[in-house]
Every structure is written in C-alpha cells, then in structure tokens.
Short mmCIF file of N, CA and C and ligand atoms in Angstrom, two decimals:
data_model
loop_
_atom_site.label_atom_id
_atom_site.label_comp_id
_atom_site.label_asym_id
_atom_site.label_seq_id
_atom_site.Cartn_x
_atom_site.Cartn_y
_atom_site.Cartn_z
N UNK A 1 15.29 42.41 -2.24
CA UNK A 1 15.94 42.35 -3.55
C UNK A 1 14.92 42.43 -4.67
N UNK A 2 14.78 42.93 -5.70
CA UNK A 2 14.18 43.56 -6.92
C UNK A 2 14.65 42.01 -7.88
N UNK A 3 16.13 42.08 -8.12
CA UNK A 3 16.26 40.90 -9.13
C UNK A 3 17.26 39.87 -8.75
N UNK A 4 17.01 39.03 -9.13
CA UNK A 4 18.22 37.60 -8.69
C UNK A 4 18.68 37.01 -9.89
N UNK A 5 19.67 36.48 -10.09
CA UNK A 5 20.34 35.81 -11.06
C UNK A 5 20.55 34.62 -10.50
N UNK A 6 19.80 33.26 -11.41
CA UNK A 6 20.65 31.97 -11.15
C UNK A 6 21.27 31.47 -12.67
N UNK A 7 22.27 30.52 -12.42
CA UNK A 7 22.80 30.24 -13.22
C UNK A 7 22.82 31.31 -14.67
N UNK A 8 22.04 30.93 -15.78
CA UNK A 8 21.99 32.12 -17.06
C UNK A 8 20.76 32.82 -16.57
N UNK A 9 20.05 32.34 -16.16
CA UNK A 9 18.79 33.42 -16.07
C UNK A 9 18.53 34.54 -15.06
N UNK A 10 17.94 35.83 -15.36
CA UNK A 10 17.68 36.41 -14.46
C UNK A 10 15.68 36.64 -13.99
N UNK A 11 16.09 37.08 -12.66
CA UNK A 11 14.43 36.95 -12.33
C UNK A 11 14.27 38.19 -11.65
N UNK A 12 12.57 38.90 -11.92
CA UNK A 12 12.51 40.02 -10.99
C UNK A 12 11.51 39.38 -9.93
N UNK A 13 11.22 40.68 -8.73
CA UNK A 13 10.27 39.90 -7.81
C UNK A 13 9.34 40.35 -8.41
N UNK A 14 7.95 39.26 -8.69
CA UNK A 14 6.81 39.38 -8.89
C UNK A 14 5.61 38.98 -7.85
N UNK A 15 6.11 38.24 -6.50
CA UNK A 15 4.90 38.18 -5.20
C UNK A 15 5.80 38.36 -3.73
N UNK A 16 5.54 39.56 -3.60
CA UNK A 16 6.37 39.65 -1.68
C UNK A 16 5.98 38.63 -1.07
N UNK A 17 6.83 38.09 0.12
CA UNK A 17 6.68 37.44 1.52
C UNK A 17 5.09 37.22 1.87
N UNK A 18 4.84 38.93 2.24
CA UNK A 18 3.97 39.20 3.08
C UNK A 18 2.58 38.65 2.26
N UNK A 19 2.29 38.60 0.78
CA UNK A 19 1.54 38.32 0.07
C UNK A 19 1.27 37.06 0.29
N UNK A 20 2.53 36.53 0.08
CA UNK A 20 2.14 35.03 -0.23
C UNK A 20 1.39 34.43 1.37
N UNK A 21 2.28 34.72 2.64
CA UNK A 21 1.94 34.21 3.87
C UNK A 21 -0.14 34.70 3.79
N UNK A 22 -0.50 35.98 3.26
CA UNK A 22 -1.97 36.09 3.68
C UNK A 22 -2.85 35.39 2.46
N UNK A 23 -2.24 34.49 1.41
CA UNK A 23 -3.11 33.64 0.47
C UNK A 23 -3.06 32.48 1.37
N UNK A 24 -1.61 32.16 2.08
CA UNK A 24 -2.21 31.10 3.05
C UNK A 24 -3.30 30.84 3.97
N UNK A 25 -3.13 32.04 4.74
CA UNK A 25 -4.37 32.01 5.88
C UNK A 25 -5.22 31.83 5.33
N UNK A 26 -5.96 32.54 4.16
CA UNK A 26 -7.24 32.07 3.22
C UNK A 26 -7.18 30.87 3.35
N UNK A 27 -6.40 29.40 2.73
CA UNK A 27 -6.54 28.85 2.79
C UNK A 27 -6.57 27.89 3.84
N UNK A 28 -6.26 28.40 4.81
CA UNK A 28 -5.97 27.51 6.53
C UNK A 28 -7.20 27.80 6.74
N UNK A 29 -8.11 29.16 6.58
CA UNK A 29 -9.07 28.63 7.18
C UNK A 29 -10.56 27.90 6.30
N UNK A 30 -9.94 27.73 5.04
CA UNK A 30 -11.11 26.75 4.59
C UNK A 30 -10.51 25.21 4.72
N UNK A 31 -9.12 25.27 4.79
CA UNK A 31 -9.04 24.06 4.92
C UNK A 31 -9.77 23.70 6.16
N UNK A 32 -9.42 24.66 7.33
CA UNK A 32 -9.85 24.15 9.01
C UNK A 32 -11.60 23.78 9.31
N UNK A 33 -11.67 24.15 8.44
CA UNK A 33 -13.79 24.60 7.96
C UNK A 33 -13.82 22.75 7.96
N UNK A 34 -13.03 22.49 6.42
CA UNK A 34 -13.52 21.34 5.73
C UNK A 34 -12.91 19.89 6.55
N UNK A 35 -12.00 20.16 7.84
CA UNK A 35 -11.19 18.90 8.00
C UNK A 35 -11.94 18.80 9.54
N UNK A 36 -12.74 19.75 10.41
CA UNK A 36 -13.63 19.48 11.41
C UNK A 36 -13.63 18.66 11.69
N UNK A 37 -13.55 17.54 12.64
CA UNK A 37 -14.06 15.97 12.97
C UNK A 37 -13.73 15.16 12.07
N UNK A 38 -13.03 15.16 10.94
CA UNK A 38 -12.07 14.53 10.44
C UNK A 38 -10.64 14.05 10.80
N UNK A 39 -10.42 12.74 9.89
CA UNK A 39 -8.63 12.35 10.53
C UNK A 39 -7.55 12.32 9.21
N UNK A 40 -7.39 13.75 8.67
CA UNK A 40 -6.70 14.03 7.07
C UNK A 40 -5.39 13.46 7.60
N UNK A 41 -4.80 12.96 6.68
CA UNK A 41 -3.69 12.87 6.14
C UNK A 41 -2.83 13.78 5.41
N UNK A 42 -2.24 14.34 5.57
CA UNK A 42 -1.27 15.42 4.57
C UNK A 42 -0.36 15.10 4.26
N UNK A 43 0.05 15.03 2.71
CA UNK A 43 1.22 14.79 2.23
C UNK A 43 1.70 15.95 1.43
N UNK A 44 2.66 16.42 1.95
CA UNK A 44 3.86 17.73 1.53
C UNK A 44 4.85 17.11 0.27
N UNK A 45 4.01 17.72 -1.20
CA UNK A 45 5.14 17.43 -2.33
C UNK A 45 6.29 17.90 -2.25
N UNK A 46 7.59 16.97 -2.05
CA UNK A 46 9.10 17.80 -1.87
C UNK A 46 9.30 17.62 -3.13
N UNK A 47 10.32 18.65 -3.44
CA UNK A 47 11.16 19.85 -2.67
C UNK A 47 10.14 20.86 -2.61
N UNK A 48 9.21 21.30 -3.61
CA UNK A 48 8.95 22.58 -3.49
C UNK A 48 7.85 22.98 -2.55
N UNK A 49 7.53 22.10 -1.71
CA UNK A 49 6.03 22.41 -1.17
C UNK A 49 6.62 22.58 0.45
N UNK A 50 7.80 22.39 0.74
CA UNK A 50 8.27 22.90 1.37
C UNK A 50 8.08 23.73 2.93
N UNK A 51 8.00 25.11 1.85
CA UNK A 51 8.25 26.21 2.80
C UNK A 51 6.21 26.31 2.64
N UNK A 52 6.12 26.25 1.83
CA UNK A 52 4.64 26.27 1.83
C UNK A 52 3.56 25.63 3.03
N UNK A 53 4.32 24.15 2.97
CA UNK A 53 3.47 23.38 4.06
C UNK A 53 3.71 24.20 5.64
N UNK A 54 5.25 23.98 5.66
CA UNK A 54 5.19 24.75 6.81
C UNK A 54 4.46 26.51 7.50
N UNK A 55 4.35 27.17 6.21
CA UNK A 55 3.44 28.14 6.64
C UNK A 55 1.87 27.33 7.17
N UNK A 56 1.61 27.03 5.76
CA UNK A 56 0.34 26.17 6.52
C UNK A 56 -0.15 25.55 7.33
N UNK A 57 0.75 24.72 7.83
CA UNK A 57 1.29 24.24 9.62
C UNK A 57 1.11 24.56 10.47
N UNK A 58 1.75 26.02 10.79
CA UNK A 58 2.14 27.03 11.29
C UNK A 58 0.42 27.33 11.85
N UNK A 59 -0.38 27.80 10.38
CA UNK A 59 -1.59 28.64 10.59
C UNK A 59 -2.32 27.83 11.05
N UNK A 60 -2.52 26.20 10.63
CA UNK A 60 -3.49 25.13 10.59
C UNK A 60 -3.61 24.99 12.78
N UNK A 61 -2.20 24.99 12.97
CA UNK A 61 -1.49 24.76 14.14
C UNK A 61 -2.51 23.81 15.10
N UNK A 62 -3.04 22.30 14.93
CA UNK A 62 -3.20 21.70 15.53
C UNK A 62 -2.82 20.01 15.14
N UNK A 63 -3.16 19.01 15.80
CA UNK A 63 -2.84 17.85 15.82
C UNK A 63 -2.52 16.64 14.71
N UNK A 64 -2.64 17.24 13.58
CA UNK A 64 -2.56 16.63 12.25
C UNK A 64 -1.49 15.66 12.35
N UNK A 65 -1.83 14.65 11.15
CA UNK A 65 -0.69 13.62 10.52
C UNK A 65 -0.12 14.31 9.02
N UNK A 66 1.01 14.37 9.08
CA UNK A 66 1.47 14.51 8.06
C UNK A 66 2.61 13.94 7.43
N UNK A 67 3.20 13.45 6.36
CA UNK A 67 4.19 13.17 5.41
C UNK A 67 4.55 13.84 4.56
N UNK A 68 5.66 13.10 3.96
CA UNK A 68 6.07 13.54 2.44
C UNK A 68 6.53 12.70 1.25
N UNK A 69 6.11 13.10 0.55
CA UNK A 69 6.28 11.85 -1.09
C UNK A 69 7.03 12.93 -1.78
N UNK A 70 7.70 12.31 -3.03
CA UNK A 70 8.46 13.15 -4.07
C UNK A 70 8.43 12.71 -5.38
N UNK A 71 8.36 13.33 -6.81
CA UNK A 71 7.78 13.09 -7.81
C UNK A 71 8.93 14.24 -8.47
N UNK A 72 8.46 14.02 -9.38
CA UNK A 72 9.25 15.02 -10.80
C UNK A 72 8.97 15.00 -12.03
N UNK A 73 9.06 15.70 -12.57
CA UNK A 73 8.63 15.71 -14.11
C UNK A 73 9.07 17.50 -14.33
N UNK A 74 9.98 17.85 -14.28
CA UNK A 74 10.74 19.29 -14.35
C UNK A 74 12.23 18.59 -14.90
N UNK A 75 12.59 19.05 -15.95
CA UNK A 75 13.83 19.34 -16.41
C UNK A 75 13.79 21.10 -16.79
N UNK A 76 15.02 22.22 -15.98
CA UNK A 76 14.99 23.43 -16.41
C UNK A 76 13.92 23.85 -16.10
N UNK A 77 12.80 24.52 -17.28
CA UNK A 77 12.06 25.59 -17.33
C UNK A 77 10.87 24.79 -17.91
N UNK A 78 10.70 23.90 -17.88
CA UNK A 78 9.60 23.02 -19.17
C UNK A 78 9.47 21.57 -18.32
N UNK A 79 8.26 21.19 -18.28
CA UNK A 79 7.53 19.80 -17.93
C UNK A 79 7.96 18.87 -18.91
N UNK A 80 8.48 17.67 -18.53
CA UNK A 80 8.33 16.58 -19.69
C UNK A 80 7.52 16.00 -19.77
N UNK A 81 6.65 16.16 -19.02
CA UNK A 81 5.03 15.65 -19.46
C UNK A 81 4.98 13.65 -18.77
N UNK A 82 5.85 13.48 -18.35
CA UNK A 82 6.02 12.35 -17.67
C UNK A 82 6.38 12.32 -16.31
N UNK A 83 5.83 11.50 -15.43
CA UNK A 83 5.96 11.62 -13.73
C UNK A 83 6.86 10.59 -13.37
N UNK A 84 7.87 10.99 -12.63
CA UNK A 84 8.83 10.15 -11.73
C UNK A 84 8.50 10.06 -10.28
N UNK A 85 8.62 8.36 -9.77
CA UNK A 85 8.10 8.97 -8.63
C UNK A 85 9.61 8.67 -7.59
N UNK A 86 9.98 9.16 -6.75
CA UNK A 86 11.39 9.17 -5.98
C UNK A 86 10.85 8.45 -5.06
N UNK A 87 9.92 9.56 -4.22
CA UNK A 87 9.79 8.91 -2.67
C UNK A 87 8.24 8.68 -2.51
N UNK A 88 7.43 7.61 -2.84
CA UNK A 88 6.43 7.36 -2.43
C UNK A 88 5.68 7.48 -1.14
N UNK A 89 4.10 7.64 -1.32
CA UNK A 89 3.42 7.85 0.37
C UNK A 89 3.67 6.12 1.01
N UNK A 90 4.40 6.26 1.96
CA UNK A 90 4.30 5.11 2.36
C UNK A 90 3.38 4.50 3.67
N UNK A 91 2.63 6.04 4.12
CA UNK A 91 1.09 5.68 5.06
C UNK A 91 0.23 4.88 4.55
N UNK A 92 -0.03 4.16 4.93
CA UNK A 92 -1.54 3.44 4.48
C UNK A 92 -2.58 4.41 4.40
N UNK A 93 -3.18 4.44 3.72
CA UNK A 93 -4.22 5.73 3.15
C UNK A 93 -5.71 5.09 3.53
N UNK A 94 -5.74 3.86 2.61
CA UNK A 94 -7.07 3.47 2.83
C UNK A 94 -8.21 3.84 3.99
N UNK A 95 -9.10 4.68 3.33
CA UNK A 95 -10.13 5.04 4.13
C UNK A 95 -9.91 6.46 4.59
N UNK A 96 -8.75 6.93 4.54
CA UNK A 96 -8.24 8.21 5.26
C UNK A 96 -8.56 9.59 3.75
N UNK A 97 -8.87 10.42 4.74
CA UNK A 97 -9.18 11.87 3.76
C UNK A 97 -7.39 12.21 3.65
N UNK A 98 -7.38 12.29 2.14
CA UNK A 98 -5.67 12.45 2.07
C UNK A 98 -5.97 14.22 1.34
N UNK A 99 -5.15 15.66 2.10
CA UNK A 99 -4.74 16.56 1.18
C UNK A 99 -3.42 16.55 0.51
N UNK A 100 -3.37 16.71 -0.32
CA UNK A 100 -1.74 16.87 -0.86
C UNK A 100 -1.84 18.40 -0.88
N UNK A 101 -0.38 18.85 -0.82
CA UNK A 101 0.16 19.90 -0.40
C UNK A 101 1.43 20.29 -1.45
N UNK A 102 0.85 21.30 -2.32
CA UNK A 102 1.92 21.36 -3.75
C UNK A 102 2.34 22.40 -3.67
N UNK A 103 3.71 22.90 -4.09
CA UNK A 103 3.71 24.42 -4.22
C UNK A 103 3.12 24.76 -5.54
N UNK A 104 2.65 24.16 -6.39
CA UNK A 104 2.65 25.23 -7.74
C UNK A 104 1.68 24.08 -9.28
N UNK A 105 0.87 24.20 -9.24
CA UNK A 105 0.15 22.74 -10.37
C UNK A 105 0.07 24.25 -11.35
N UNK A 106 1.00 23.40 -12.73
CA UNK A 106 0.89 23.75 -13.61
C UNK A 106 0.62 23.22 -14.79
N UNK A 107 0.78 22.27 -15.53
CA UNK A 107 0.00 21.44 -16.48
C UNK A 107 -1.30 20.58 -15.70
N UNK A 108 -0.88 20.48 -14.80
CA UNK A 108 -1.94 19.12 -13.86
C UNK A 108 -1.13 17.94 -14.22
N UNK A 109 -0.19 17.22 -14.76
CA UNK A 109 0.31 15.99 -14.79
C UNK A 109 0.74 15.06 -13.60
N UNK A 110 1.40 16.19 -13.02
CA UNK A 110 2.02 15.72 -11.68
C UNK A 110 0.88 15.20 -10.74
N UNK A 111 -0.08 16.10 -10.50
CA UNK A 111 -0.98 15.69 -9.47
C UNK A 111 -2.43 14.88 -10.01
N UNK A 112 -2.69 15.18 -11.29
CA UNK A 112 -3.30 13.96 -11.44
C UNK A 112 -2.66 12.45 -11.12
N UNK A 113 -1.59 12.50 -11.47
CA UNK A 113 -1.30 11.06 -11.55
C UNK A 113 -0.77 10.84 -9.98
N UNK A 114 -0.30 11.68 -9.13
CA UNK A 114 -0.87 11.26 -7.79
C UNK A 114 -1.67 10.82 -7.06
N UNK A 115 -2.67 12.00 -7.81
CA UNK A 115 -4.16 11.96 -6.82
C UNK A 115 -4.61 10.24 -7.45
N UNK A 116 -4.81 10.17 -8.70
CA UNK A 116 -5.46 8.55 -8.74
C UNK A 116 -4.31 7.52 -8.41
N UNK A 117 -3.32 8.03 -8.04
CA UNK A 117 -2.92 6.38 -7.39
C UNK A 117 -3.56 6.59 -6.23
N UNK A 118 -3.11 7.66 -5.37
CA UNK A 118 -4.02 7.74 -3.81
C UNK A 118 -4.97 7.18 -3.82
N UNK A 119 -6.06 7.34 -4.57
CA UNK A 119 -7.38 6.65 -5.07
C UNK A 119 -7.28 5.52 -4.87
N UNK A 120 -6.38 4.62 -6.12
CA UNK A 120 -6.10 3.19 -6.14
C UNK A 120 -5.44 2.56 -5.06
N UNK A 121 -5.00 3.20 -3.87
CA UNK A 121 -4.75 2.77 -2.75
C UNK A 121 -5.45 2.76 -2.02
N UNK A 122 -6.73 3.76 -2.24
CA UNK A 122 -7.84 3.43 -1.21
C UNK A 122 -8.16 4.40 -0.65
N UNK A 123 -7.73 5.69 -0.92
CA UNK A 123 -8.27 6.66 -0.07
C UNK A 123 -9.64 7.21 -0.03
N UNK A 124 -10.66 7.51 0.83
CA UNK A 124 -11.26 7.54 0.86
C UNK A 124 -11.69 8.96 -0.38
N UNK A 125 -11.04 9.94 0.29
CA UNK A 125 -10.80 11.05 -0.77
C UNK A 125 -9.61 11.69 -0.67
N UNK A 126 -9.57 12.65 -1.79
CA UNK A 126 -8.36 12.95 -1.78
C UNK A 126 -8.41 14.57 -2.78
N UNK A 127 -7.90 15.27 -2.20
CA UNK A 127 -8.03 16.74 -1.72
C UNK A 127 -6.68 17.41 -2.32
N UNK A 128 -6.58 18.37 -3.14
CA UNK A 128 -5.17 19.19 -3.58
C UNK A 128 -5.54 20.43 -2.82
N UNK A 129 -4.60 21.08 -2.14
CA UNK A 129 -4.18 22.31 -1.94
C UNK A 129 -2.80 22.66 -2.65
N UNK A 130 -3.12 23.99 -3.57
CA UNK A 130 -1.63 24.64 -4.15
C UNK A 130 -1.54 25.97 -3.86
N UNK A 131 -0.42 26.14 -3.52
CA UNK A 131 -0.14 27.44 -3.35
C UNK A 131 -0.37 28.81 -4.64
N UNK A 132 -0.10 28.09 -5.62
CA UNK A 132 0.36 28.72 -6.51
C UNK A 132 -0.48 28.03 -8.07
N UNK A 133 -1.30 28.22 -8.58
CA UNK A 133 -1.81 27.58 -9.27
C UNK A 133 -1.90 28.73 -11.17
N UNK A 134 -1.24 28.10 -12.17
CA UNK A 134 -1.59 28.50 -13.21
C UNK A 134 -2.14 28.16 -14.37
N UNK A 135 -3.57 28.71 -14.75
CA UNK A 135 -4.82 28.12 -14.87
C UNK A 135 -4.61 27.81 -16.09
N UNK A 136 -4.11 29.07 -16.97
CA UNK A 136 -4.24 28.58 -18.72
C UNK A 136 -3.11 27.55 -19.06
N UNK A 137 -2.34 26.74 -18.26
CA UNK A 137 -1.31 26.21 -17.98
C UNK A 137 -1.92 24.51 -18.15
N UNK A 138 -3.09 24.54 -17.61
CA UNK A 138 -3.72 23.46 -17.36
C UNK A 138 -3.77 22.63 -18.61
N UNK A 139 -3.43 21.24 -18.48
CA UNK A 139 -3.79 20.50 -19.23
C UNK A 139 -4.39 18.97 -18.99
N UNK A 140 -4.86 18.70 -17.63
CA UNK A 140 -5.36 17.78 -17.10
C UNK A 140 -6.80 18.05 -16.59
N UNK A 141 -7.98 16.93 -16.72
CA UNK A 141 -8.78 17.14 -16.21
C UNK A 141 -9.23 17.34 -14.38
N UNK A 142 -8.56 18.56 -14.13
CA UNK A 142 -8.50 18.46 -12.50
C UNK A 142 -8.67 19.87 -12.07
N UNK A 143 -8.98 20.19 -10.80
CA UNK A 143 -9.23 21.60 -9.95
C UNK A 143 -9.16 21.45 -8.50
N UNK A 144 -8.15 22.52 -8.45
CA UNK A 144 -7.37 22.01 -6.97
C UNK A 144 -8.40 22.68 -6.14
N UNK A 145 -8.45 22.00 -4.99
CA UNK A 145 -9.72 22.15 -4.26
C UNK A 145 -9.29 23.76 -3.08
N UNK A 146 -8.32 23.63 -3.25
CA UNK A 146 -7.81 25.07 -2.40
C UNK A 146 -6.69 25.69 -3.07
N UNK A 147 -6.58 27.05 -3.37
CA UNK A 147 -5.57 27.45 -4.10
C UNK A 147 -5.08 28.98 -3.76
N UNK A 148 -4.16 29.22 -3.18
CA UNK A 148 -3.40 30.44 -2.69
C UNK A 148 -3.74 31.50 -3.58
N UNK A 149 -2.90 31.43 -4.79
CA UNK A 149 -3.32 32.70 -5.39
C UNK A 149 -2.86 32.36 -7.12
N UNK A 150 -3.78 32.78 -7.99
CA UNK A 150 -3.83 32.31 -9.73
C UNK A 150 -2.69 32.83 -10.03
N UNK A 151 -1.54 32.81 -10.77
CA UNK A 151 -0.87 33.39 -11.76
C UNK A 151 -0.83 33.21 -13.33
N UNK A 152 0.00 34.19 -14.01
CA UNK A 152 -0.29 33.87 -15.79
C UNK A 152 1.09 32.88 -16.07
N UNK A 153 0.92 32.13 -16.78
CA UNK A 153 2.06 31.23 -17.18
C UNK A 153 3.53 31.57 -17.23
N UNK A 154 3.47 32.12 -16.29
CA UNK A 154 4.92 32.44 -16.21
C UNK A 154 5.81 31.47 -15.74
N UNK A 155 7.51 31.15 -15.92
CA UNK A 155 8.26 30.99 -15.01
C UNK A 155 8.59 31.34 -13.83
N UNK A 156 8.73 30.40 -12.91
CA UNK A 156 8.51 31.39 -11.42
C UNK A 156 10.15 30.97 -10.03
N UNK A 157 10.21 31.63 -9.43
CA UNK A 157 11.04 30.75 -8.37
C UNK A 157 11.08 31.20 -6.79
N UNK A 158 11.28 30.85 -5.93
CA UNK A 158 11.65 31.75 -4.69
C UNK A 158 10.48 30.82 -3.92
N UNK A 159 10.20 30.82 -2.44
CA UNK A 159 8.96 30.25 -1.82
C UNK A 159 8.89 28.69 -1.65
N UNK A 160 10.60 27.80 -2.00
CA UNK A 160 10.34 26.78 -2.43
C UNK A 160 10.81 26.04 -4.19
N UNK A 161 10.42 27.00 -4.68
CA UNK A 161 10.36 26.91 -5.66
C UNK A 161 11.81 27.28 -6.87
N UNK A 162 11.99 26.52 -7.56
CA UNK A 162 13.55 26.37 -8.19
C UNK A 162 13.63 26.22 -9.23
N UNK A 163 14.48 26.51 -9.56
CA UNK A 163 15.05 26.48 -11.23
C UNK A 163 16.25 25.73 -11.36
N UNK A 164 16.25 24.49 -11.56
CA UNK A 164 17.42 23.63 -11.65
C UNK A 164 17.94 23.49 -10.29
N UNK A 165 16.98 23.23 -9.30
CA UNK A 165 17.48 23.29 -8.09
C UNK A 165 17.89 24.52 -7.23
N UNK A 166 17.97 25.34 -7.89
CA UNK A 166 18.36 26.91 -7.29
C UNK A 166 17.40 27.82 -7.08
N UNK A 167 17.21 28.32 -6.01
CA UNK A 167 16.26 29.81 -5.68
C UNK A 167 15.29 29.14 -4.87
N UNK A 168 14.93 28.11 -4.52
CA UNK A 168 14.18 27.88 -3.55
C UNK A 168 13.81 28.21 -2.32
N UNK A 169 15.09 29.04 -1.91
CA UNK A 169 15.77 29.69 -0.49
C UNK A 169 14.86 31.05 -0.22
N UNK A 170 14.64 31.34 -1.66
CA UNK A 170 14.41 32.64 -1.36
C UNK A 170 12.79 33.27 -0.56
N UNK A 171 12.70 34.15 0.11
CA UNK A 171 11.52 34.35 0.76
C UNK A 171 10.44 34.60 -0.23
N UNK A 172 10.62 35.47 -1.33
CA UNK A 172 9.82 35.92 -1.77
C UNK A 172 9.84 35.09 -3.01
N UNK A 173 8.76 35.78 -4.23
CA UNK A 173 8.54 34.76 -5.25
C UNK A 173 9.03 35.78 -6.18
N UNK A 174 9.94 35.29 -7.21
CA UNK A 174 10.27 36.24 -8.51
C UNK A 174 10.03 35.14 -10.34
N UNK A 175 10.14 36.32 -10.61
CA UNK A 175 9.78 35.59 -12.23
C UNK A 175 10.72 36.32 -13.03
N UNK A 176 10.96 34.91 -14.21
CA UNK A 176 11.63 35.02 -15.13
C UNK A 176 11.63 36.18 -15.94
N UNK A 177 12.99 36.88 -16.18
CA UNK A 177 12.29 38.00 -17.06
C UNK A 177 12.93 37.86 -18.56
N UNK A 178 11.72 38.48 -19.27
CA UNK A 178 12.56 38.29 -20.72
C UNK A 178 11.80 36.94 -21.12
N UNK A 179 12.52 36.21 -22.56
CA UNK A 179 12.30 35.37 -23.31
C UNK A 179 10.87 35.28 -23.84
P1 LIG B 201 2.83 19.99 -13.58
O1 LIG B 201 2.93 18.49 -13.45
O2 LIG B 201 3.04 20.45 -15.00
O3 LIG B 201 1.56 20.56 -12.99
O4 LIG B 201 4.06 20.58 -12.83
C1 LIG B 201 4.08 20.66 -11.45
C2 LIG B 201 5.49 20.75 -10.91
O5 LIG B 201 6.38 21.42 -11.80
C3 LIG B 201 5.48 21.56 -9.64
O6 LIG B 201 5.38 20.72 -8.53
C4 LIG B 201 6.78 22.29 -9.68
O7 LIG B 201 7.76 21.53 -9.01
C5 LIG B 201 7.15 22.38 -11.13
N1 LIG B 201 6.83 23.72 -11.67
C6 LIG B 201 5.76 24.11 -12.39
N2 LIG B 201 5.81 25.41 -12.71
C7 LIG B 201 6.96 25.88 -12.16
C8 LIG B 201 7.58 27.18 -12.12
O8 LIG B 201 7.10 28.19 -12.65
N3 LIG B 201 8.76 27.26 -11.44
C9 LIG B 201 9.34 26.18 -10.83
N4 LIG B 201 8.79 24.96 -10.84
C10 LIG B 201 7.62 24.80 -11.50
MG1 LIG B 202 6.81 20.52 -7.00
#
C-alpha cells in the first residue's frame, strides 16, 4: 500500500518492511558485540516497541531476560512534554546491565526520565536502543546508544507505531502527509 488513512489523517509509505528489518540486524549485531558475558536485562517500551523488540529477538536469538514497562506522554500528533508511567519495571535491576527497547525517541523526555529512574533503582547501567530516532527533535540531554535508522521530524506510523492508537498493525512505516 502507497497510502493509508486513519481517522482525519492521511499517510504515505516513507520506510518498507524490508528496510526497517536490515537497520535491525545492524543493531543485533552491536548489541551481541556489547552484551558478551554479560546478564542484560531488556525492557520492551509498550505499545510501540512492540514489533520492534520482537524483530530484535528474533535476530539477537539467544537466552536473554526480558520485560515490559509502559509510559506515555503522546496525546494525537504532539508530546506533552510530561511522562506517565502505566506499567512499571517491576525486575529488580540493581546491579543488572538494563537495555531499553523503544520504537522511536523523539524529544528525549520519555527516556530520559526512564533511564534515571533505572539508575535510581540501581542499575548498574543502562543502555537505549531505538529503532527509529529523530535527531533535530531532540530536546533532552541524551544519545541512544544503538539506533536503527535517523529520520527528519516527521510524523510517523506503521512498525508499532500509532496515531491515536491506530496503524500500529501495519508492516511498513508511513508518514504524515501534508500540514
Ligand atoms: P519523546 O518522549 O518525545 O521522545 O517521545 C517518545 C514517544 O512518543 C515514543 O515512544 C512514541 O510512542 C511517541 N512518538 C514520538 N514520535 C512519534 C511519531 O512520529 N509517531 C508516533 N509516535 C511517536
Ligand atoms: Mg513509545
């Protein structure tokens, strides 16, 4: 499909399937480099990190611990610049190498204020992988330590990823068009 419509908005595709699955492997194998003789922890940001983790999974394909926590700060198309947290990590961290697993850091709000509670719980360190990272977007002092592939500030959906809850389904990644 070329374009999708949710609710009022329409979107064209702007990253195929096949794209997104080979920014993963890039990153499976630096993650696999850096977690050697290590005992990481992974925590998968829901909803959108999703389909993401599980590719990564998939590629990583050995004995790992993993979870999931949930957060928010998305109303529509725009950050409110404030973090909710739903479903907290409820592993004991302390001492443990924690990655978090995001589909998409775009101001940095969200995952800063993750990453230092992880901290304040004790983790020994603590590691972002994003799929999807947009740079001039940034407004936190942070740099995700593994990152799929840069985009320009666009609105985005598909891969996980939603617009009022909708389009997450979709395989591929499309963007907002217009406005
Ligand atoms: P941040 O806290 O501003 O970095 O926002 C991060 C969260 O906002 C991500 O986990 C996404 O859930 C959501 N988000 C950011 N950009 C987009 C987008 O283009 N489409 C859909 N969700 C987005
Ligand atoms: Mg998210």
């Amino acid at each position: 499909m070329d374009r999708i419509c949710l609710k009022d908005k329409e979107f064209e595709l702007f990253i195929p399937e096949q794209q997104i699955r080979e920014a993963i492997e890039g990153m499976a194998v630096e993650i696999r480099k850096d977690i050697e003789g290590e005992n990481p922890l992974f925590v998968s940001i829901l909803n959108g990190a999703f389909m993401f983790t599980a590719e990564l999974m998939r590629q990583l394909d050995g004995p790992y611990e993993m979870t999931f926590a949930r957060y928010s700060s998305y109303r529509g198309t725009s950050t409110t610049g404030r973090v909710n947290e739903i479903l907290p990590v409820t592993v004991d961290v302390r001492g443990r190498l924690v990655i978090l697993l995001e589909d998409i850091v775009d101001t940095g709000t969200t995952m800063q204020y993750v990453m230092e509670k992880l901290k304040s719980q004790g983790a020994s360190d603590v590691k972002l992988a994003t799929m999807l990272f947009k740079p001039d977007a940034m407004r936190c002092d942070l740099t995700p330590d593994y990152i799929g592939l840069r985009i320009p500030t666009d609105f985005i959906v598909g891969y996980g990823l939603d617009y009022d809850e909708l389009g997450r389904t979709y395989k591929d990644i499309y963007k907002l068009v217009g406005e």
